[in-house]
C-alpha cells in the first residue's frame, strides 16, 4: 500500500511541477531508471617480430623500431607477451669449447676471441610507454628469456590512445645450411580485450 501511495505522491508532484504540460517520456525517464547498455568485447592481438641477420662483412645488425598499439576507449585489459631468443656469449663459448681440439692454432684462437667479443655486443632493449609517455616497462635482454607483462594479471582499464613499444638492439644470425642456422630474434604479442565495433 505504501508503494502505491508513494507512486501517487510522486506522480502528483510531477503533475504540479510541470504545470499541466506532462511529457510521457519525461515521466518515464524520471520514474524508470535507464538500462545500462551491455558492451560486447572481443580479443584483439598485435604481433611484432624480427629475426636478426648478419654477414661476414657485417657481423652485427643494428635495429631500431617503434611499434604503435592503438587502445580504444572502454578497453578492459591489455597484456604483453615478450619472447627473446639470444644465445649468451657464455653459451656460445661452451659450444665452441666442446667442438675444438685441445691445441688450437693462434689464428683460430683470435677468430674465437673476435666471435666472443661480437657476441657480447648483442642485446635487445624493449620499452613500453603509455599514451601520456609514462614508462611502464623497460628491460634489456642479453639472453634467451620470456616475460609476460604484467606478470600476474593483465593491465585493467589501460589508458586509451597510442601505446608505444620501443625496440632497439644489435644481434646476429647466420645460415650455414637449411639444417644449421641461428638467428637472434624477438617476438612481442599484445593482447587486448576491447569493445566490439
mmCIF file with all atom_site columns, C-alpha atoms in Angstrom:
data_model
loop_
_atom_site.group_PDB
_atom_site.id
_atom_site.type_symbol
_atom_site.label_atom_id
_atom_site.label_alt_id
_atom_site.label_comp_id
_atom_site.label_asym_id
_atom_site.label_entity_id
_atom_site.label_seq_id
_atom_site.pdbx_PDB_ins_code
_atom_site.Cartn_x
_atom_site.Cartn_y
_atom_site.Cartn_z
_atom_site.occupancy
_atom_site.B_iso_or_equiv
_atom_site.pdbx_formal_charge
_atom_site.auth_seq_id
_atom_site.auth_comp_id
_atom_site.auth_asym_id
_atom_site.auth_atom_id
_atom_site.pdbx_PDB_model_num
ATOM 1   C CA . UNK A 1 1   ? 0.000  0.000   0.000   1.00 0.00 ? 1   UNK A CA 1
ATOM 2   C CA . UNK A 1 2   ? 2.810  2.409   0.868   1.00 0.00 ? 2   UNK A CA 1
ATOM 3   C CA . UNK A 1 3   ? 4.378  1.710   -2.504  1.00 0.00 ? 3   UNK A CA 1
ATOM 4   C CA . UNK A 1 4   ? 1.245  2.792   -4.361  1.00 0.00 ? 4   UNK A CA 1
ATOM 5   C CA . UNK A 1 5   ? 0.848  5.837   -2.133  1.00 0.00 ? 5   UNK A CA 1
ATOM 6   C CA . UNK A 1 6   ? 4.460  6.892   -2.785  1.00 0.00 ? 6   UNK A CA 1
ATOM 7   C CA . UNK A 1 7   ? 3.932  6.423   -6.521  1.00 0.00 ? 7   UNK A CA 1
ATOM 8   C CA . UNK A 1 8   ? 0.777  8.589   -6.387  1.00 0.00 ? 8   UNK A CA 1
ATOM 9   C CA . UNK A 1 9   ? 2.613  11.338  -4.469  1.00 0.00 ? 9   UNK A CA 1
ATOM 10  C CA . UNK A 1 10  ? 5.490  11.339  -6.979  1.00 0.00 ? 10  UNK A CA 1
ATOM 11  C CA . UNK A 1 11  ? 3.023  11.443  -9.862  1.00 0.00 ? 11  UNK A CA 1
ATOM 12  C CA . UNK A 1 12  ? 1.136  14.392  -8.321  1.00 0.00 ? 12  UNK A CA 1
ATOM 13  C CA . UNK A 1 13  ? 4.392  16.258  -7.667  1.00 0.00 ? 13  UNK A CA 1
ATOM 14  C CA . UNK A 1 14  ? 5.397  15.812  -11.290 1.00 0.00 ? 14  UNK A CA 1
ATOM 15  C CA . UNK A 1 15  ? 1.947  16.937  -12.430 1.00 0.00 ? 15  UNK A CA 1
ATOM 16  C CA . UNK A 1 16  ? 2.098  20.079  -10.293 1.00 0.00 ? 16  UNK A CA 1
ATOM 17  C CA . UNK A 1 17  ? 5.698  20.927  -11.196 1.00 0.00 ? 17  UNK A CA 1
ATOM 18  C CA . UNK A 1 18  ? 5.082  20.724  -14.927 1.00 0.00 ? 18  UNK A CA 1
ATOM 19  C CA . UNK A 1 19  ? 2.002  22.995  -14.739 1.00 0.00 ? 19  UNK A CA 1
ATOM 20  C CA . UNK A 1 20  ? -0.182 20.656  -16.751 1.00 0.00 ? 20  UNK A CA 1
ATOM 21  C CA . UNK A 1 21  ? 2.333  20.057  -19.546 1.00 0.00 ? 21  UNK A CA 1
ATOM 22  C CA . UNK A 1 22  ? 3.272  16.474  -18.852 1.00 0.00 ? 22  UNK A CA 1
ATOM 23  C CA . UNK A 1 23  ? 5.512  14.744  -21.288 1.00 0.00 ? 23  UNK A CA 1
ATOM 24  C CA . UNK A 1 24  ? 5.117  10.990  -21.065 1.00 0.00 ? 24  UNK A CA 1
ATOM 25  C CA . UNK A 1 25  ? 8.787  10.486  -21.941 1.00 0.00 ? 25  UNK A CA 1
ATOM 26  C CA . UNK A 1 26  ? 9.826  12.846  -19.156 1.00 0.00 ? 26  UNK A CA 1
ATOM 27  C CA . UNK A 1 27  ? 7.787  10.844  -16.663 1.00 0.00 ? 27  UNK A CA 1
ATOM 28  C CA . UNK A 1 28  ? 9.266  7.596   -17.977 1.00 0.00 ? 28  UNK A CA 1
ATOM 29  C CA . UNK A 1 29  ? 12.811 8.983   -17.660 1.00 0.00 ? 29  UNK A CA 1
ATOM 30  C CA . UNK A 1 30  ? 12.156 10.167  -14.118 1.00 0.00 ? 30  UNK A CA 1
ATOM 31  C CA . UNK A 1 31  ? 10.440 7.014   -12.840 1.00 0.00 ? 31  UNK A CA 1
ATOM 32  C CA . UNK A 1 32  ? 12.169 4.251   -14.782 1.00 0.00 ? 32  UNK A CA 1
ATOM 33  C CA . UNK A 1 33  ? 15.959 4.090   -14.472 1.00 0.00 ? 33  UNK A CA 1
ATOM 34  C CA . UNK A 1 34  ? 17.727 3.811   -17.831 1.00 0.00 ? 34  UNK A CA 1
ATOM 35  C CA . UNK A 1 35  ? 19.116 0.395   -18.702 1.00 0.00 ? 35  UNK A CA 1
ATOM 36  C CA . UNK A 1 36  ? 22.863 0.187   -18.930 1.00 0.00 ? 36  UNK A CA 1
ATOM 37  C CA . UNK A 1 37  ? 23.974 -0.819  -22.401 1.00 0.00 ? 37  UNK A CA 1
ATOM 38  C CA . UNK A 1 38  ? 25.840 -4.125  -22.411 1.00 0.00 ? 38  UNK A CA 1
ATOM 39  C CA . UNK A 1 39  ? 29.213 -3.837  -24.113 1.00 0.00 ? 39  UNK A CA 1
ATOM 40  C CA . UNK A 1 40  ? 30.395 -6.784  -26.180 1.00 0.00 ? 40  UNK A CA 1
ATOM 41  C CA . UNK A 1 41  ? 34.143 -7.343  -26.020 1.00 0.00 ? 41  UNK A CA 1
ATOM 42  C CA . UNK A 1 42  ? 36.496 -9.009  -28.490 1.00 0.00 ? 42  UNK A CA 1
ATOM 43  C CA . UNK A 1 43  ? 40.100 -10.105 -28.116 1.00 0.00 ? 43  UNK A CA 1
ATOM 44  C CA . UNK A 1 44  ? 42.495 -8.315  -30.464 1.00 0.00 ? 44  UNK A CA 1
ATOM 45  C CA . UNK A 1 45  ? 46.146 -9.280  -30.941 1.00 0.00 ? 45  UNK A CA 1
ATOM 46  C CA . UNK A 1 46  ? 49.075 -7.336  -32.337 1.00 0.00 ? 46  UNK A CA 1
ATOM 47  C CA . UNK A 1 47  ? 52.257 -9.245  -33.265 1.00 0.00 ? 47  UNK A CA 1
ATOM 48  C CA . UNK A 1 48  ? 55.671 -7.648  -33.695 1.00 0.00 ? 48  UNK A CA 1
ATOM 49  C CA . UNK A 1 49  ? 58.664 -9.833  -34.604 1.00 0.00 ? 49  UNK A CA 1
ATOM 50  C CA . UNK A 1 50  ? 62.138 -9.558  -36.031 1.00 0.00 ? 50  UNK A CA 1
ATOM 51  C CA . UNK A 1 51  ? 64.955 -12.022 -36.795 1.00 0.00 ? 51  UNK A CA 1
ATOM 52  C CA . UNK A 1 52  ? 68.455 -10.586 -36.956 1.00 0.00 ? 52  UNK A CA 1
ATOM 53  C CA . UNK A 1 53  ? 70.736 -11.473 -39.853 1.00 0.00 ? 53  UNK A CA 1
ATOM 54  C CA . UNK A 1 54  ? 74.437 -10.888 -40.298 1.00 0.00 ? 54  UNK A CA 1
ATOM 55  C CA . UNK A 1 55  ? 77.183 -11.440 -42.836 1.00 0.00 ? 55  UNK A CA 1
ATOM 56  C CA . UNK A 1 56  ? 80.987 -11.753 -42.685 1.00 0.00 ? 56  UNK A CA 1
ATOM 57  C CA . UNK A 1 57  ? 81.263 -8.035  -43.523 1.00 0.00 ? 57  UNK A CA 1
ATOM 58  C CA . UNK A 1 58  ? 78.520 -7.064  -41.065 1.00 0.00 ? 58  UNK A CA 1
ATOM 59  C CA . UNK A 1 59  ? 78.569 -9.499  -38.110 1.00 0.00 ? 59  UNK A CA 1
ATOM 60  C CA . UNK A 1 60  ? 76.067 -7.414  -36.109 1.00 0.00 ? 60  UNK A CA 1
ATOM 61  C CA . UNK A 1 61  ? 72.746 -5.984  -37.315 1.00 0.00 ? 61  UNK A CA 1
ATOM 62  C CA . UNK A 1 62  ? 71.703 -2.741  -35.584 1.00 0.00 ? 62  UNK A CA 1
ATOM 63  C CA . UNK A 1 63  ? 67.935 -2.472  -35.075 1.00 0.00 ? 63  UNK A CA 1
ATOM 64  C CA . UNK A 1 64  ? 65.642 0.408   -34.009 1.00 0.00 ? 64  UNK A CA 1
ATOM 65  C CA . UNK A 1 65  ? 61.864 0.390   -34.308 1.00 0.00 ? 65  UNK A CA 1
ATOM 66  C CA . UNK A 1 66  ? 58.838 1.951   -32.617 1.00 0.00 ? 66  UNK A CA 1
ATOM 67  C CA . UNK A 1 67  ? 55.595 -0.027  -32.730 1.00 0.00 ? 67  UNK A CA 1
ATOM 68  C CA . UNK A 1 68  ? 52.234 1.629   -32.013 1.00 0.00 ? 68  UNK A CA 1
ATOM 69  C CA . UNK A 1 69  ? 49.299 -0.140  -30.336 1.00 0.00 ? 69  UNK A CA 1
ATOM 70  C CA . UNK A 1 70  ? 46.021 1.833   -30.553 1.00 0.00 ? 70  UNK A CA 1
ATOM 71  C CA . UNK A 1 71  ? 43.883 1.360   -27.431 1.00 0.00 ? 71  UNK A CA 1
ATOM 72  C CA . UNK A 1 72  ? 40.169 2.191   -27.787 1.00 0.00 ? 72  UNK A CA 1
ATOM 73  C CA . UNK A 1 73  ? 38.031 3.831   -25.087 1.00 0.00 ? 73  UNK A CA 1
ATOM 74  C CA . UNK A 1 74  ? 36.472 1.316   -22.641 1.00 0.00 ? 74  UNK A CA 1
ATOM 75  C CA . UNK A 1 75  ? 39.180 -1.304  -23.314 1.00 0.00 ? 75  UNK A CA 1
ATOM 76  C CA . UNK A 1 76  ? 39.025 -3.730  -20.388 1.00 0.00 ? 76  UNK A CA 1
ATOM 77  C CA . UNK A 1 77  ? 42.573 -5.054  -20.237 1.00 0.00 ? 77  UNK A CA 1
ATOM 78  C CA . UNK A 1 78  ? 45.905 -5.407  -22.025 1.00 0.00 ? 78  UNK A CA 1
ATOM 79  C CA . UNK A 1 79  ? 48.803 -7.870  -21.788 1.00 0.00 ? 79  UNK A CA 1
ATOM 80  C CA . UNK A 1 80  ? 52.255 -8.063  -23.382 1.00 0.00 ? 80  UNK A CA 1
ATOM 81  C CA . UNK A 1 81  ? 53.920 -11.440 -24.074 1.00 0.00 ? 81  UNK A CA 1
ATOM 82  C CA . UNK A 1 82  ? 57.622 -10.976 -24.885 1.00 0.00 ? 82  UNK A CA 1
ATOM 83  C CA . UNK A 1 83  ? 59.926 -13.740 -26.141 1.00 0.00 ? 83  UNK A CA 1
ATOM 84  C CA . UNK A 1 84  ? 63.599 -13.163 -26.946 1.00 0.00 ? 84  UNK A CA 1
ATOM 85  C CA . UNK A 1 85  ? 65.919 -15.760 -28.474 1.00 0.00 ? 85  UNK A CA 1
ATOM 86  C CA . UNK A 1 86  ? 69.559 -14.835 -27.943 1.00 0.00 ? 86  UNK A CA 1
ATOM 87  C CA . UNK A 1 87  ? 72.337 -17.244 -27.084 1.00 0.00 ? 87  UNK A CA 1
ATOM 88  C CA . UNK A 1 88  ? 74.611 -15.753 -24.454 1.00 0.00 ? 88  UNK A CA 1
ATOM 89  C CA . UNK A 1 89  ? 78.350 -15.361 -25.020 1.00 0.00 ? 89  UNK A CA 1
ATOM 90  C CA . UNK A 1 90  ? 78.915 -17.983 -22.322 1.00 0.00 ? 90  UNK A CA 1
ATOM 91  C CA . UNK A 1 91  ? 76.662 -20.474 -24.138 1.00 0.00 ? 91  UNK A CA 1
ATOM 92  C CA . UNK A 1 92  ? 78.439 -19.787 -27.451 1.00 0.00 ? 92  UNK A CA 1
ATOM 93  C CA . UNK A 1 93  ? 81.839 -20.285 -25.781 1.00 0.00 ? 93  UNK A CA 1
ATOM 94  C CA . UNK A 1 94  ? 80.707 -23.639 -24.306 1.00 0.00 ? 94  UNK A CA 1
ATOM 95  C CA . UNK A 1 95  ? 79.617 -24.812 -27.764 1.00 0.00 ? 95  UNK A CA 1
ATOM 96  C CA . UNK A 1 96  ? 82.924 -23.712 -29.319 1.00 0.00 ? 96  UNK A CA 1
ATOM 97  C CA . UNK A 1 97  ? 84.974 -25.142 -26.467 1.00 0.00 ? 97  UNK A CA 1
ATOM 98  C CA . UNK A 1 98  ? 83.332 -28.565 -26.781 1.00 0.00 ? 98  UNK A CA 1
ATOM 99  C CA . UNK A 1 99  ? 83.931 -28.763 -30.539 1.00 0.00 ? 99  UNK A CA 1
ATOM 100 C CA . UNK A 1 100 ? 87.568 -27.627 -30.814 1.00 0.00 ? 100 UNK A CA 1
ATOM 101 C CA . UNK A 1 101 ? 90.702 -29.699 -30.213 1.00 0.00 ? 101 UNK A CA 1
ATOM 102 C CA . UNK A 1 102 ? 92.863 -29.064 -27.143 1.00 0.00 ? 102 UNK A CA 1
ATOM 103 C CA . UNK A 1 103 ? 95.681 -27.418 -29.104 1.00 0.00 ? 103 UNK A CA 1
ATOM 104 C CA . UNK A 1 104 ? 94.321 -24.799 -31.481 1.00 0.00 ? 104 UNK A CA 1
ATOM 105 C CA . UNK A 1 105 ? 96.309 -22.548 -33.815 1.00 0.00 ? 105 UNK A CA 1
ATOM 106 C CA . UNK A 1 106 ? 96.730 -18.881 -32.838 1.00 0.00 ? 106 UNK A CA 1
ATOM 107 C CA . UNK A 1 107 ? 94.693 -17.705 -35.880 1.00 0.00 ? 107 UNK A CA 1
ATOM 108 C CA . UNK A 1 108 ? 91.677 -19.740 -34.792 1.00 0.00 ? 108 UNK A CA 1
ATOM 109 C CA . UNK A 1 109 ? 92.072 -18.541 -31.222 1.00 0.00 ? 109 UNK A CA 1
ATOM 110 C CA . UNK A 1 110 ? 91.988 -14.919 -32.438 1.00 0.00 ? 110 UNK A CA 1
ATOM 111 C CA . UNK A 1 111 ? 88.891 -15.687 -34.518 1.00 0.00 ? 111 UNK A CA 1
ATOM 112 C CA . UNK A 1 112 ? 87.183 -17.198 -31.487 1.00 0.00 ? 112 UNK A CA 1
ATOM 113 C CA . UNK A 1 113 ? 88.042 -14.130 -29.394 1.00 0.00 ? 113 UNK A CA 1
ATOM 114 C CA . UNK A 1 114 ? 86.548 -11.888 -32.089 1.00 0.00 ? 114 UNK A CA 1
ATOM 115 C CA . UNK A 1 115 ? 83.387 -14.013 -32.179 1.00 0.00 ? 115 UNK A CA 1
ATOM 116 C CA . UNK A 1 116 ? 83.011 -13.795 -28.406 1.00 0.00 ? 116 UNK A CA 1
ATOM 117 C CA . UNK A 1 117 ? 83.586 -10.031 -28.470 1.00 0.00 ? 117 UNK A CA 1
ATOM 118 C CA . UNK A 1 118 ? 80.865 -9.680  -31.122 1.00 0.00 ? 118 UNK A CA 1
ATOM 119 C CA . UNK A 1 119 ? 78.602 -11.976 -29.076 1.00 0.00 ? 119 UNK A CA 1
ATOM 120 C CA . UNK A 1 120 ? 78.988 -9.743  -26.017 1.00 0.00 ? 120 UNK A CA 1
ATOM 121 C CA . UNK A 1 121 ? 77.766 -6.691  -28.001 1.00 0.00 ? 121 UNK A CA 1
ATOM 122 C CA . UNK A 1 122 ? 74.371 -8.274  -28.730 1.00 0.00 ? 122 UNK A CA 1
ATOM 123 C CA . UNK A 1 123 ? 71.312 -7.088  -26.810 1.00 0.00 ? 123 UNK A CA 1
ATOM 124 C CA . UNK A 1 124 ? 67.640 -6.180  -27.220 1.00 0.00 ? 124 UNK A CA 1
ATOM 125 C CA . UNK A 1 125 ? 66.150 -3.312  -25.193 1.00 0.00 ? 125 UNK A CA 1
ATOM 126 C CA . UNK A 1 126 ? 62.320 -3.202  -25.030 1.00 0.00 ? 126 UNK A CA 1
ATOM 127 C CA . UNK A 1 127 ? 60.486 -0.216  -23.540 1.00 0.00 ? 127 UNK A CA 1
ATOM 128 C CA . UNK A 1 128 ? 56.688 0.141   -23.270 1.00 0.00 ? 128 UNK A CA 1
ATOM 129 C CA . UNK A 1 129 ? 55.134 3.594   -22.803 1.00 0.00 ? 129 UNK A CA 1
ATOM 130 C CA . UNK A 1 130 ? 51.545 4.687   -22.215 1.00 0.00 ? 130 UNK A CA 1
ATOM 131 C CA . UNK A 1 131 ? 49.887 7.401   -24.363 1.00 0.00 ? 131 UNK A CA 1
ATOM 132 C CA . UNK A 1 132 ? 50.978 10.053  -21.832 1.00 0.00 ? 132 UNK A CA 1
ATOM 133 C CA . UNK A 1 133 ? 54.642 8.929   -22.209 1.00 0.00 ? 133 UNK A CA 1
ATOM 134 C CA . UNK A 1 134 ? 54.804 7.159   -18.813 1.00 0.00 ? 134 UNK A CA 1
ATOM 135 C CA . UNK A 1 135 ? 57.295 4.297   -18.970 1.00 0.00 ? 135 UNK A CA 1
ATOM 136 C CA . UNK A 1 136 ? 55.506 1.112   -17.853 1.00 0.00 ? 136 UNK A CA 1
ATOM 137 C CA . UNK A 1 137 ? 58.158 -1.447  -18.701 1.00 0.00 ? 137 UNK A CA 1
ATOM 138 C CA . UNK A 1 138 ? 61.825 -1.378  -19.709 1.00 0.00 ? 138 UNK A CA 1
ATOM 139 C CA . UNK A 1 139 ? 64.163 -4.341  -19.908 1.00 0.00 ? 139 UNK A CA 1
ATOM 140 C CA . UNK A 1 140 ? 67.482 -5.137  -21.582 1.00 0.00 ? 140 UNK A CA 1
ATOM 141 C CA . UNK A 1 141 ? 67.754 -8.730  -22.809 1.00 0.00 ? 141 UNK A CA 1
ATOM 142 C CA . UNK A 1 142 ? 71.187 -10.369 -23.169 1.00 0.00 ? 142 UNK A CA 1
ATOM 143 C CA . UNK A 1 143 ? 69.975 -13.934 -23.209 1.00 0.00 ? 143 UNK A CA 1
ATOM 144 C CA . UNK A 1 144 ? 67.011 -16.103 -24.223 1.00 0.00 ? 144 UNK A CA 1
ATOM 145 C CA . UNK A 1 145 ? 64.118 -15.144 -21.996 1.00 0.00 ? 145 UNK A CA 1
ATOM 146 C CA . UNK A 1 146 ? 60.323 -14.890 -21.911 1.00 0.00 ? 146 UNK A CA 1
ATOM 147 C CA . UNK A 1 147 ? 58.428 -12.239 -19.952 1.00 0.00 ? 147 UNK A CA 1
ATOM 148 C CA . UNK A 1 148 ? 54.697 -11.636 -19.613 1.00 0.00 ? 148 UNK A CA 1
ATOM 149 C CA . UNK A 1 149 ? 53.885 -8.067  -18.621 1.00 0.00 ? 149 UNK A CA 1
ATOM 150 C CA . UNK A 1 150 ? 52.122 -7.611  -16.292 1.00 0.00 ? 150 UNK A CA 1
ATOM 151 C CA . UNK A 1 151 ? 53.131 -10.935 -14.755 1.00 0.00 ? 151 UNK A CA 1
ATOM 152 C CA . UNK A 1 152 ? 50.035 -11.890 -12.756 1.00 0.00 ? 152 UNK A CA 1
ATOM 153 C CA . UNK A 1 153 ? 47.014 -10.224 -14.341 1.00 0.00 ? 153 UNK A CA 1
ATOM 154 C CA . UNK A 1 154 ? 46.544 -8.073  -17.454 1.00 0.00 ? 154 UNK A CA 1
ATOM 155 C CA . UNK A 1 155 ? 46.621 -4.290  -17.149 1.00 0.00 ? 155 UNK A CA 1
ATOM 156 C CA . UNK A 1 156 ? 42.990 -3.435  -16.350 1.00 0.00 ? 156 UNK A CA 1
ATOM 157 C CA . UNK A 1 157 ? 41.462 -0.311  -17.915 1.00 0.00 ? 157 UNK A CA 1
ATOM 158 C CA . UNK A 1 158 ? 44.595 0.817   -19.790 1.00 0.00 ? 158 UNK A CA 1
ATOM 159 C CA . UNK A 1 159 ? 44.566 4.447   -20.844 1.00 0.00 ? 159 UNK A CA 1
ATOM 160 C CA . UNK A 1 160 ? 43.095 4.992   -24.285 1.00 0.00 ? 160 UNK A CA 1
ATOM 161 C CA . UNK A 1 161 ? 45.316 6.302   -27.043 1.00 0.00 ? 161 UNK A CA 1
ATOM 162 C CA . UNK A 1 162 ? 48.507 5.117   -28.685 1.00 0.00 ? 162 UNK A CA 1
ATOM 163 C CA . UNK A 1 163 ? 50.753 2.930   -26.560 1.00 0.00 ? 163 UNK A CA 1
ATOM 164 C CA . UNK A 1 164 ? 54.294 2.650   -27.934 1.00 0.00 ? 164 UNK A CA 1
ATOM 165 C CA . UNK A 1 165 ? 56.775 -0.213  -27.854 1.00 0.00 ? 165 UNK A CA 1
ATOM 166 C CA . UNK A 1 166 ? 60.338 0.946   -28.497 1.00 0.00 ? 166 UNK A CA 1
ATOM 167 C CA . UNK A 1 167 ? 62.769 -1.781  -29.522 1.00 0.00 ? 167 UNK A CA 1
ATOM 168 C CA . UNK A 1 168 ? 66.464 -1.218  -30.047 1.00 0.00 ? 168 UNK A CA 1
ATOM 169 C CA . UNK A 1 169 ? 69.314 -3.632  -30.152 1.00 0.00 ? 169 UNK A CA 1
ATOM 170 C CA . UNK A 1 170 ? 72.025 -5.403  -32.030 1.00 0.00 ? 170 UNK A CA 1
ATOM 171 C CA . UNK A 1 171 ? 72.017 -9.044  -32.944 1.00 0.00 ? 171 UNK A CA 1
ATOM 172 C CA . UNK A 1 172 ? 73.255 -11.604 -35.380 1.00 0.00 ? 172 UNK A CA 1
ATOM 173 C CA . UNK A 1 173 ? 72.125 -14.536 -37.401 1.00 0.00 ? 173 UNK A CA 1
ATOM 174 C CA . UNK A 1 174 ? 73.597 -16.961 -39.858 1.00 0.00 ? 174 UNK A CA 1
ATOM 175 C CA . UNK A 1 175 ? 72.539 -19.818 -42.096 1.00 0.00 ? 175 UNK A CA 1
ATOM 176 C CA . UNK A 1 176 ? 75.152 -22.385 -42.993 1.00 0.00 ? 176 UNK A CA 1
ATOM 177 C CA . UNK A 1 177 ? 72.656 -24.857 -44.452 1.00 0.00 ? 177 UNK A CA 1
ATOM 178 C CA . UNK A 1 178 ? 68.908 -25.336 -44.155 1.00 0.00 ? 178 UNK A CA 1
ATOM 179 C CA . UNK A 1 179 ? 69.507 -27.513 -41.094 1.00 0.00 ? 179 UNK A CA 1
ATOM 180 C CA . UNK A 1 180 ? 72.235 -25.386 -39.496 1.00 0.00 ? 180 UNK A CA 1
ATOM 181 C CA . UNK A 1 181 ? 71.100 -21.858 -38.801 1.00 0.00 ? 181 UNK A CA 1
ATOM 182 C CA . UNK A 1 182 ? 70.701 -19.471 -35.899 1.00 0.00 ? 182 UNK A CA 1
ATOM 183 C CA . UNK A 1 183 ? 69.124 -16.029 -35.564 1.00 0.00 ? 183 UNK A CA 1
ATOM 184 C CA . UNK A 1 184 ? 68.773 -13.713 -32.595 1.00 0.00 ? 184 UNK A CA 1
ATOM 185 C CA . UNK A 1 185 ? 65.119 -12.702 -32.586 1.00 0.00 ? 185 UNK A CA 1
ATOM 186 C CA . UNK A 1 186 ? 62.261 -11.234 -30.613 1.00 0.00 ? 186 UNK A CA 1
ATOM 187 C CA . UNK A 1 187 ? 58.501 -11.606 -30.626 1.00 0.00 ? 187 UNK A CA 1
ATOM 188 C CA . UNK A 1 188 ? 56.079 -9.248  -28.874 1.00 0.00 ? 188 UNK A CA 1
ATOM 189 C CA . UNK A 1 189 ? 52.389 -10.175 -28.735 1.00 0.00 ? 189 UNK A CA 1
ATOM 190 C CA . UNK A 1 190 ? 49.956 -7.568  -27.384 1.00 0.00 ? 190 UNK A CA 1
ATOM 191 C CA . UNK A 1 191 ? 46.558 -8.947  -26.332 1.00 0.00 ? 191 UNK A CA 1
ATOM 192 C CA . UNK A 1 192 ? 43.674 -6.504  -25.812 1.00 0.00 ? 192 UNK A CA 1
ATOM 193 C CA . UNK A 1 193 ? 40.105 -7.048  -24.662 1.00 0.00 ? 193 UNK A CA 1
ATOM 194 C CA . UNK A 1 194 ? 38.350 -4.167  -26.384 1.00 0.00 ? 194 UNK A CA 1
ATOM 195 C CA . UNK A 1 195 ? 34.772 -3.153  -27.278 1.00 0.00 ? 195 UNK A CA 1
ATOM 196 C CA . UNK A 1 196 ? 33.385 -4.779  -30.401 1.00 0.00 ? 196 UNK A CA 1
ATOM 197 C CA . UNK A 1 197 ? 32.685 -2.310  -33.192 1.00 0.00 ? 197 UNK A CA 1
#
